[in-house]
Amino acid sequence: MKKLNKLAVIFLLCHLFLGWQAKAKDFSPVDYVNTLMGTDSEFVLSNGNTYPAIALPWGMNFWTPQTNKMGDGWVYAYDHYKIRGFKQTHQPSPWINDYGQFSIFPLTGNLVVDEHERGSWFSHKAEIAQPHYYKVYLADYDVVTEITPTERAAMFRFTFPETEDAYVLVDAFDQGSYVKIIPSENKIIGYTTRNSGGVPDNFKNYFVVVFDKPFVTSDVWSKDKVVEGKSELEDEHAGAVVKFKTKKGEKVHARVASSFISFEQAERNLNELGKDSFDEVKAKGESIWNKELSRIKVEGGTDDQIKTFYSALYRVLLFPRKFYEYDANGDIVHYSPYNGEVLPGYMFTDNGFWDTFRAVFPFFNLMYPELNEKIQEGLANTYKESGFLPEWASPGHRDCMIGSNSATIVADAYLKGLRGYDIDALWDAVVKNTTHEGPVNSVGRYGVDYYNELGYVPYDVGINENVARTLEYAFADFCVYKLGKALGKPESEIAIFAERSQNYKNVFDKESKLMRGRNEDGSFQSPFSPFKWGDAFTEGNSWHYTWSVFHDVEGLIDLMGGKKEFVSMLDSVFVVPPIFDDSYYGQVIHEIREMQIMNMGNYAHGNQPIQHMIYLYNYAGEPWKTQYWIREVMDRLYTPNPDGYCGDEDNGQTSAWYVFSAMGFYPVAPATPEYVIGTPLFKKITVSLENGKTIEINAPENNQDNRYIQSIKLNGKKYSKNYFNYDELMKGATINFEMGAEPNKKRGTKKSDFPYSFSNEK
């Protein structure tokens, strides 16, 4: 009996171990991603302003179901009930809109090409939306549509009913397009020129669609009418439609690819699909996503927290978009959205640096340095092709937002050790920005002559958002100075940037202890309301922008009169009611509304300027307040649902805030080597770095109540600082957090524990 008992125990243990091993091996974070998170949005209220991107990480082309009319930036709205197409999209934001888009759509019965009439009812209950796979039932046509992508191609699978009238329609959109049907090859080719700006005159997106079933008939169409007797059409709005006879449950496949270079290159890009079946392409896409998402493994949270984390991480890994292709020799080439030429080398696009300099690019420097080295090469190419660095590219320079934030992205990468690209060209580019306005106001530095002469952009010289510009230029100057030092530039050449990094002081009003517009004669704007949105600020007010001194928080503390006053001002952001002055805009813009309804005072997490502010308690000796508010924001303002964000997601930035904050630290000041500590969300996080090292973050007592850090051990040693160092993390680290329900008001209170400030260095 004893032997049998021992054997039974051994068998049970082996069974449990093998089951655990299989479960660990089968961990599939892609299953936790909700690509519909943030899609319950509209012009007046953003819960993310996202669409379900069917894509591979940083892919050149995305796909999405289209519920809204052609040209509408809100391409997919969760509360809509009809789909009118499946669109290849390059849209980074509804405010920036799309370019190079076209759509594919199946239908049965009477042929309808008009986009307003052809839409079919659908239900989210009959919809599967994953990063690598989308499936939906089109009820009006009894057709199931499935899509799975590669970086530059995709495969569609349509499951039709029994009918003699099964159609697939290709819509090349308006603003100038072309289609040609080649029945002998079961093929449609075409191009679209539709864009929203930022393109040369010769811009086209060339596409090819190849079916695995011969056509019964085929036609071209213009606007909303079929054009008889033609297989080719160039028009303001061209399209093509092919007809099949199908049996019940018959599957028709379409292989689709596109290129910004040529039809030949589009055919070449189609080879990404190889000879794979739909399910094989899908499995490869799932594997790619799981590989990237598994780089950060979270354990010990609620299902909603895990879903929110991986849904946010998915968004971080979408942009910037790879705007390059592989030619016949396998060499990397790109169509330049700046001069219209086809040139060698990398190019990336669809990114607003005003948003992403804060956390997305610091995330890449930690997790994806090899990718960011390619992005840096692409930035150098942009400078060589246009004379300026991009600030908001989609695909070329767009006049949107403010700042000179490309300097931050260039400096942070180089200072974090990234190499292998033309840093000399990038140095020339960031220095040029400090003395030049660009071809559009968002590029270079708008108002730079005033800034360099007076130390600020004046309020009364017709340059809007002047305080915001001053603050962002000052931080960029700090980044230029730090980059210059790392490159060994002489102090006589770079000292001016250190000096200008202090220009934030010139727009600080000691009376209100807030940033305030300043006139050319040196007087402050009057009257002044800290609740006025816009005007001297960008999509925010003085309560939001006062904290934009990323590099010198100690200097800001001194201006406010010391740590006690500084903390009081931080507290006030949450204490003052969510009142606002919208007179500059003449209406309540969505960013205002999102602040108003969140019940967190004047804290406006839905927009980027204030997202780092909660971490600033660490600089003034009260880190437990950071810990309290970080958890409040994570618990209250993020969910894995269609209304899961509290404002614009913006190219991964609002998501990157969540991902970093869940890990327990955040890059308050890019171009410095520090990540400021917040509070971890999960009991355990395992971070696999690109260099093979691992960061293990343990917080076993973590739960909803235990948000406060009692103590930290870094690699087994007690750790009192309020930040982690980049180099320490990159070597691999074990971080043990002891958590509790009450704040430890003794930890992290010494000045030696505070994060970096430029004033302390000087």
PDB file of C-alpha atoms in Angstrom, residues 308-453:
ATOM      1  CA  THR A 308      -5.841  46.483 -19.810  1.00  0.00           C
ATOM      2  CA  PHE A 309      -2.084  45.992 -19.610  1.00  0.00           C
ATOM      3  CA  TYR A 310      -1.780  43.923 -22.777  1.00  0.00           C
ATOM      4  CA  SER A 311      -4.325  46.027 -24.662  1.00  0.00           C
ATOM      5  CA  ALA A 312      -2.230  49.087 -23.798  1.00  0.00           C
ATOM      6  CA  LEU A 313       1.021  47.334 -24.713  1.00  0.00           C
ATOM      7  CA  TYR A 314      -0.482  46.418 -28.107  1.00  0.00           C
ATOM      8  CA  ARG A 315      -1.070  50.121 -28.749  1.00  0.00           C
ATOM      9  CA  VAL A 316       2.516  51.001 -27.770  1.00  0.00           C
ATOM     10  CA  LEU A 317       3.794  48.565 -30.411  1.00  0.00           C
ATOM     11  CA  LEU A 318       1.796  49.938 -33.373  1.00  0.00           C
ATOM     12  CA  PHE A 319       3.496  53.277 -34.100  1.00  0.00           C
ATOM     13  CA  PRO A 320       5.626  54.679 -35.659  1.00  0.00           C
ATOM     14  CA  ARG A 321       4.838  52.893 -38.880  1.00  0.00           C
ATOM     15  CA  LYS A 322       7.501  51.287 -41.077  1.00  0.00           C
ATOM     16  CA  PHE A 323       7.430  53.404 -44.221  1.00  0.00           C
ATOM     17  CA  TYR A 324      10.054  51.364 -46.052  1.00  0.00           C
ATOM     18  CA  GLU A 325      10.020  48.374 -48.385  1.00  0.00           C
ATOM     19  CA  TYR A 326      12.429  45.736 -49.759  1.00  0.00           C
ATOM     20  CA  ASP A 327      13.403  46.023 -53.423  1.00  0.00           C
ATOM     21  CA  ALA A 328      14.201  43.243 -55.907  1.00  0.00           C
ATOM     22  CA  ASN A 329      17.653  42.801 -54.361  1.00  0.00           C
ATOM     23  CA  GLY A 330      16.288  42.674 -50.840  1.00  0.00           C
ATOM     24  CA  ASP A 331      17.659  46.126 -50.070  1.00  0.00           C
ATOM     25  CA  ILE A 332      15.762  48.571 -47.861  1.00  0.00           C
ATOM     26  CA  VAL A 333      14.269  51.476 -49.812  1.00  0.00           C
ATOM     27  CA  HIS A 334      11.559  54.023 -49.210  1.00  0.00           C
ATOM     28  CA  TYR A 335       9.383  56.429 -51.089  1.00  0.00           C
ATOM     29  CA  SER A 336      10.194  59.787 -49.568  1.00  0.00           C
ATOM     30  CA  PRO A 337       7.086  61.601 -48.340  1.00  0.00           C
ATOM     31  CA  TYR A 338       9.250  64.725 -48.351  1.00  0.00           C
ATOM     32  CA  ASN A 339      10.658  64.932 -51.893  1.00  0.00           C
ATOM     33  CA  GLY A 340       8.796  62.176 -53.774  1.00  0.00           C
ATOM     34  CA  GLU A 341      11.922  60.179 -54.673  1.00  0.00           C
ATOM     35  CA  VAL A 342      12.629  56.501 -54.065  1.00  0.00           C
ATOM     36  CA  LEU A 343      15.731  56.388 -51.889  1.00  0.00           C
ATOM     37  CA  PRO A 344      17.764  53.830 -49.934  1.00  0.00           C
ATOM     38  CA  GLY A 345      17.457  53.383 -46.199  1.00  0.00           C
ATOM     39  CA  TYR A 346      14.890  53.374 -43.431  1.00  0.00           C
ATOM     40  CA  MET A 347      11.919  55.668 -43.046  1.00  0.00           C
ATOM     41  CA  PHE A 348       9.278  55.691 -40.307  1.00  0.00           C
ATOM     42  CA  THR A 349       6.209  57.864 -40.011  1.00  0.00           C
ATOM     43  CA  ASP A 350       2.834  58.463 -38.374  1.00  0.00           C
ATOM     44  CA  ASN A 351       3.961  59.871 -35.075  1.00  0.00           C
ATOM     45  CA  GLY A 352       3.373  63.015 -33.087  1.00  0.00           C
ATOM     46  CA  PHE A 353       6.508  63.617 -31.046  1.00  0.00           C
ATOM     47  CA  TRP A 354       4.630  66.106 -28.843  1.00  0.00           C
ATOM     48  CA  ASP A 355       2.901  63.030 -27.440  1.00  0.00           C
ATOM     49  CA  THR A 356       5.422  60.229 -27.770  1.00  0.00           C
ATOM     50  CA  PHE A 357       8.657  61.852 -26.567  1.00  0.00           C
ATOM     51  CA  ARG A 358       7.298  61.473 -23.051  1.00  0.00           C
ATOM     52  CA  ALA A 359       7.084  57.690 -22.666  1.00  0.00           C
ATOM     53  CA  VAL A 360       6.872  55.800 -25.976  1.00  0.00           C
ATOM     54  CA  PHE A 361      10.426  56.469 -27.137  1.00  0.00           C
ATOM     55  CA  PRO A 362      11.890  55.972 -23.648  1.00  0.00           C
ATOM     56  CA  PHE A 363      10.070  52.620 -23.718  1.00  0.00           C
ATOM     57  CA  PHE A 364      11.762  51.753 -27.018  1.00  0.00           C
ATOM     58  CA  ASN A 365      15.159  52.679 -25.560  1.00  0.00           C
ATOM     59  CA  LEU A 366      14.542  50.250 -22.726  1.00  0.00           C
ATOM     60  CA  MET A 367      12.824  47.439 -24.614  1.00  0.00           C
ATOM     61  CA  TYR A 368      13.568  47.928 -28.343  1.00  0.00           C
ATOM     62  CA  PRO A 369      16.908  49.722 -28.811  1.00  0.00           C
ATOM     63  CA  GLU A 370      17.567  47.972 -32.158  1.00  0.00           C
ATOM     64  CA  LEU A 371      14.249  49.220 -33.516  1.00  0.00           C
ATOM     65  CA  ASN A 372      14.963  52.746 -32.323  1.00  0.00           C
ATOM     66  CA  GLU A 373      18.370  52.703 -34.009  1.00  0.00           C
ATOM     67  CA  LYS A 374      16.502  52.162 -37.282  1.00  0.00           C
ATOM     68  CA  ILE A 375      14.073  54.938 -36.380  1.00  0.00           C
ATOM     69  CA  GLN A 376      17.021  57.258 -35.734  1.00  0.00           C
ATOM     70  CA  GLU A 377      18.393  56.427 -39.190  1.00  0.00           C
ATOM     71  CA  GLY A 378      14.970  57.273 -40.561  1.00  0.00           C
ATOM     72  CA  LEU A 379      15.085  60.626 -38.752  1.00  0.00           C
ATOM     73  CA  ALA A 380      18.471  61.359 -40.320  1.00  0.00           C
ATOM     74  CA  ASN A 381      16.991  60.529 -43.727  1.00  0.00           C
ATOM     75  CA  THR A 382      14.071  62.861 -43.074  1.00  0.00           C
ATOM     76  CA  TYR A 383      16.490  65.684 -42.324  1.00  0.00           C
ATOM     77  CA  LYS A 384      18.507  64.985 -45.482  1.00  0.00           C
ATOM     78  CA  GLU A 385      15.374  64.847 -47.626  1.00  0.00           C
ATOM     79  CA  SER A 386      13.468  67.808 -46.191  1.00  0.00           C
ATOM     80  CA  GLY A 387      15.961  69.972 -44.324  1.00  0.00           C
ATOM     81  CA  PHE A 388      14.178  69.485 -41.000  1.00  0.00           C
ATOM     82  CA  LEU A 389      13.427  66.811 -38.456  1.00  0.00           C
ATOM     83  CA  PRO A 390       9.804  65.716 -38.220  1.00  0.00           C
ATOM     84  CA  GLU A 391       7.624  66.712 -35.295  1.00  0.00           C
ATOM     85  CA  TRP A 392       4.290  65.375 -36.553  1.00  0.00           C
ATOM     86  CA  ALA A 393       4.813  63.207 -39.634  1.00  0.00           C
ATOM     87  CA  SER A 394       1.930  61.551 -41.503  1.00  0.00           C
ATOM     88  CA  PRO A 395       3.478  60.643 -43.845  1.00  0.00           C
ATOM     89  CA  GLY A 396       5.427  63.891 -44.354  1.00  0.00           C
ATOM     90  CA  HIS A 397       5.497  67.104 -42.309  1.00  0.00           C
ATOM     91  CA  ARG A 398       2.103  68.060 -40.886  1.00  0.00           C
ATOM     92  CA  ASP A 399       1.227  71.315 -39.185  1.00  0.00           C
ATOM     93  CA  CYS A 400       0.014  69.944 -35.869  1.00  0.00           C
ATOM     94  CA  MET A 401       1.008  70.603 -32.254  1.00  0.00           C
ATOM     95  CA  ILE A 402       4.050  72.499 -31.012  1.00  0.00           C
ATOM     96  CA  GLY A 403       7.564  72.127 -29.677  1.00  0.00           C
ATOM     97  CA  SER A 404      10.933  70.967 -30.822  1.00  0.00           C
ATOM     98  CA  ASN A 405      10.574  67.521 -29.347  1.00  0.00           C
ATOM     99  CA  SER A 406      12.582  65.674 -31.991  1.00  0.00           C
ATOM    100  CA  ALA A 407      15.635  66.878 -30.047  1.00  0.00           C
ATOM    101  CA  THR A 408      14.459  64.903 -27.039  1.00  0.00           C
ATOM    102  CA  ILE A 409      14.017  61.732 -29.079  1.00  0.00           C
ATOM    103  CA  VAL A 410      17.445  62.073 -30.704  1.00  0.00           C
ATOM    104  CA  ALA A 411      19.213  62.901 -27.438  1.00  0.00           C
ATOM    105  CA  ASP A 412      17.549  60.219 -25.327  1.00  0.00           C
ATOM    106  CA  ALA A 413      18.453  57.502 -27.828  1.00  0.00           C
ATOM    107  CA  TYR A 414      22.106  58.472 -28.064  1.00  0.00           C
ATOM    108  CA  LEU A 415      22.491  59.027 -24.324  1.00  0.00           C
ATOM    109  CA  LYS A 416      21.015  55.566 -23.724  1.00  0.00           C
ATOM    110  CA  GLY A 417      23.785  54.054 -25.862  1.00  0.00           C
ATOM    111  CA  LEU A 418      22.115  53.590 -29.238  1.00  0.00           C
ATOM    112  CA  ARG A 419      24.516  53.711 -32.178  1.00  0.00           C
ATOM    113  CA  GLY A 420      24.927  52.758 -35.839  1.00  0.00           C
ATOM    114  CA  TYR A 421      23.262  55.731 -37.515  1.00  0.00           C
ATOM    115  CA  ASP A 422      24.304  59.170 -38.733  1.00  0.00           C
ATOM    116  CA  ILE A 423      24.440  61.041 -35.435  1.00  0.00           C
ATOM    117  CA  ASP A 424      26.409  63.883 -37.055  1.00  0.00           C
ATOM    118  CA  ALA A 425      23.465  64.628 -39.341  1.00  0.00           C
ATOM    119  CA  LEU A 426      21.107  64.458 -36.393  1.00  0.00           C
ATOM    120  CA  TRP A 427      23.297  66.834 -34.397  1.00  0.00           C
ATOM    121  CA  ASP A 428      23.217  69.301 -37.272  1.00  0.00           C
ATOM    122  CA  ALA A 429      19.443  68.887 -37.408  1.00  0.00           C
ATOM    123  CA  VAL A 430      18.732  69.544 -33.727  1.00  0.00           C
ATOM    124  CA  VAL A 431      21.052  72.554 -33.731  1.00  0.00           C
ATOM    125  CA  LYS A 432      19.377  73.930 -36.861  1.00  0.00           C
ATOM    126  CA  ASN A 433      16.034  73.683 -35.068  1.00  0.00           C
ATOM    127  CA  THR A 434      17.306  76.050 -32.371  1.00  0.00           C
ATOM    128  CA  THR A 435      17.647  78.911 -34.844  1.00  0.00           C
ATOM    129  CA  HIS A 436      15.077  78.230 -37.567  1.00  0.00           C
ATOM    130  CA  GLU A 437      11.362  78.182 -38.116  1.00  0.00           C
ATOM    131  CA  GLY A 438      10.250  75.341 -40.357  1.00  0.00           C
ATOM    132  CA  PRO A 439       8.131  74.961 -43.495  1.00  0.00           C
ATOM    133  CA  VAL A 440       5.095  74.585 -41.214  1.00  0.00           C
ATOM    134  CA  ASN A 441       4.678  75.982 -37.703  1.00  0.00           C
ATOM    135  CA  SER A 442       5.035  72.599 -35.998  1.00  0.00           C
ATOM    136  CA  VAL A 443       8.490  72.054 -37.524  1.00  0.00           C
ATOM    137  CA  GLY A 444      11.601  73.865 -36.359  1.00  0.00           C
ATOM    138  CA  ARG A 445      10.715  76.449 -33.719  1.00  0.00           C
ATOM    139  CA  TYR A 446       7.896  78.845 -34.391  1.00  0.00           C
ATOM    140  CA  GLY A 447       8.780  82.155 -32.706  1.00  0.00           C
ATOM    141  CA  VAL A 448      12.438  81.179 -32.356  1.00  0.00           C
ATOM    142  CA  ASP A 449      13.844  84.695 -32.843  1.00  0.00           C
ATOM    143  CA  TYR A 450      11.796  86.007 -29.920  1.00  0.00           C
ATOM    144  CA  TYR A 451      12.738  82.985 -27.831  1.00  0.00           C
ATOM    145  CA  ASN A 452      16.465  83.343 -28.472  1.00  0.00           C
ATOM    146  CA  GLU A 453      16.479  87.100 -27.930  1.00  0.00           C
TER     147      GLU A 453
END
